[in-house]
PDB file of C-alpha atoms in Angstrom:
ATOM      1  CA  MET P   1      84.376  79.135  98.184  1.00 70.00           C
ATOM      2  CA  GLU P   2      86.583  79.049 101.238  1.00 89.00           C
ATOM      3  CA  LEU P   3      86.878  82.029 103.538  1.00 90.00           C
ATOM      4  CA  LEU P   4      90.594  81.791 104.424  1.00 89.00           C
ATOM      5  CA  PRO P   5      91.984  82.806 101.005  1.00 91.00           C
ATOM      6  CA  ILE P   6      89.686  85.835 100.961  1.00 93.00           C
ATOM      7  CA  VAL P   7      90.807  86.866 104.457  1.00 94.00           C
ATOM      8  CA  PHE P   8      94.431  86.334 103.440  1.00 94.00           C
ATOM      9  CA  TYR P   9      94.162  88.586 100.394  1.00 95.00           C
ATOM     10  CA  VAL P  10      92.268  91.282 102.308  1.00 95.00           C
ATOM     11  CA  LEU P  11      94.928  91.294 105.040  1.00 95.00           C
ATOM     12  CA  ALA P  12      97.715  91.323 102.446  1.00 96.00           C
ATOM     13  CA  GLY P  13      96.126  94.324 100.733  1.00 96.00           C
ATOM     14  CA  LEU P  14      95.757  96.124 104.058  1.00 96.00           C
ATOM     15  CA  LEU P  15      99.375  95.330 104.873  1.00 96.00           C
ATOM     16  CA  ILE P  16     100.519  96.929 101.621  1.00 97.00           C
ATOM     17  CA  LEU P  17      98.377 100.020 102.246  1.00 96.00           C
ATOM     18  CA  MET P  18      99.617 100.409 105.821  1.00 94.00           C
ATOM     19  CA  SER P  19     103.245 100.034 104.771  1.00 95.00           C
ATOM     20  CA  LEU P  20     102.739 102.663 102.070  1.00 97.00           C
ATOM     21  CA  GLY P  21     101.307 104.897 104.780  1.00 95.00           C
ATOM     22  CA  VAL P  22     104.527 104.508 106.784  1.00 92.00           C
ATOM     23  CA  ILE P  23     106.565 105.678 103.812  1.00 95.00           C
ATOM     24  CA  LEU P  24     104.337 108.383 102.349  1.00 96.00           C
ATOM     25  CA  ILE P  25     103.002 110.163 105.461  1.00 93.00           C
ATOM     26  CA  THR P  26     105.194 113.136 106.344  1.00 91.00           C
ATOM     27  CA  SER P  27     104.226 113.445 110.013  1.00 88.00           C
ATOM     28  CA  PRO P  28     106.445 111.208 112.181  1.00 82.00           C
ATOM     29  CA  ILE P  29     103.672 110.509 114.705  1.00 81.00           C
ATOM     30  CA  TYR P  30     101.241 109.336 112.032  1.00 88.00           C
ATOM     31  CA  SER P  31     104.025 107.356 110.425  1.00 86.00           C
ATOM     32  CA  ALA P  32     104.650 105.593 113.753  1.00 83.00           C
ATOM     33  CA  LEU P  33     100.937 104.850 114.059  1.00 85.00           C
ATOM     34  CA  PHE P  34     100.916 103.370 110.566  1.00 91.00           C
ATOM     35  CA  LEU P  35     103.954 101.310 111.576  1.00 88.00           C
ATOM     36  CA  ALA P  36     101.999  99.938 114.547  1.00 86.00           C
ATOM     37  CA  LEU P  37      99.044  99.123 112.301  1.00 90.00           C
ATOM     38  CA  THR P  38     101.392  97.442 109.837  1.00 92.00           C
ATOM     39  CA  MET P  39     102.786  95.202 112.550  1.00 90.00           C
ATOM     40  CA  VAL P  40      99.332  94.337 113.898  1.00 91.00           C
ATOM     41  CA  THR P  41      98.164  93.485 110.386  1.00 94.00           C
ATOM     42  CA  LEU P  42     101.238  91.320 109.869  1.00 94.00           C
ATOM     43  CA  ALA P  43     100.470  89.504 113.126  1.00 94.00           C
ATOM     44  CA  ALA P  44      96.921  88.897 111.900  1.00 95.00           C
ATOM     45  CA  LEU P  45      98.346  87.542 108.660  1.00 95.00           C
ATOM     46  CA  PHE P  46     100.585  85.151 110.617  1.00 95.00           C
ATOM     47  CA  PHE P  47      97.524  84.080 112.612  1.00 95.00           C
ATOM     48  CA  VAL P  48      95.617  83.291 109.421  1.00 94.00           C
ATOM     49  CA  LEU P  49      98.586  81.242 108.210  1.00 93.00           C
ATOM     50  CA  GLU P  50      98.417  79.291 111.519  1.00 93.00           C
ATOM     51  CA  ALA P  51     101.809  80.536 112.704  1.00 95.00           C
ATOM     52  CA  TYR P  52     100.539  81.375 116.173  1.00 95.00           C
ATOM     53  CA  PHE P  53     103.941  81.731 117.834  1.00 95.00           C
ATOM     54  CA  LEU P  54     105.130  84.190 115.195  1.00 93.00           C
ATOM     55  CA  ALA P  55     101.901  86.163 115.548  1.00 94.00           C
ATOM     56  CA  GLY P  56     102.405  86.437 119.304  1.00 92.00           C
ATOM     57  CA  VAL P  57     106.042  87.406 118.997  1.00 91.00           C
ATOM     58  CA  GLN P  58     105.158  89.963 116.332  1.00 89.00           C
ATOM     59  CA  LEU P  59     102.630  91.616 118.628  1.00 88.00           C
ATOM     60  CA  ILE P  60     104.701  91.522 121.797  1.00 87.00           C
ATOM     61  CA  VAL P  61     108.162  92.370 120.519  1.00 86.00           C
ATOM     62  CA  TYR P  62     107.657  94.515 117.469  1.00 81.00           C
ATOM     63  CA  ALA P  63     104.268  96.169 117.804  1.00 75.00           C
ATOM     64  CA  GLY P  64     104.724  96.614 121.537  1.00 78.00           C
ATOM     65  CA  ALA P  65     108.335  97.468 122.211  1.00 79.00           C
ATOM     66  CA  VAL P  66     109.703  98.914 118.985  1.00 74.00           C
ATOM     67  CA  VAL P  67     106.809 101.259 118.257  1.00 73.00           C
ATOM     68  CA  VAL P  68     106.630 102.492 121.869  1.00 79.00           C
ATOM     69  CA  LEU P  69     110.373 103.129 121.796  1.00 77.00           C
ATOM     70  CA  PHE P  70     110.062 104.958 118.487  1.00 78.00           C
ATOM     71  CA  VAL P  71     107.245 107.197 119.774  1.00 75.00           C
ATOM     72  CA  MET P  72     109.147 107.936 122.992  1.00 81.00           C
ATOM     73  CA  VAL P  73     112.223 109.003 121.015  1.00 76.00           C
ATOM     74  CA  LEU P  74     110.018 111.263 118.900  1.00 76.00           C
ATOM     75  CA  MET P  75     108.497 112.819 121.991  1.00 77.00           C
ATOM     76  CA  LEU P  76     111.939 113.606 123.423  1.00 74.00           C
TER      77      LEU P  76
END
């Protein structure tokens, strides 16, 4: 049995759990951390699907800039 489909389904399951954490957690800081984990997991999923450019853009733009901006607004 190949390893890539197993990794894909594990990452997809983690992505669903992390996105549910963003919605269901009441604390905004923990919700932002789950959002960062969601975006990192999505980048890993893009990497498994051999979309390397999308994985890099996902990490740099979304997981880097958007989450940092969101946490800074919460801290203000």
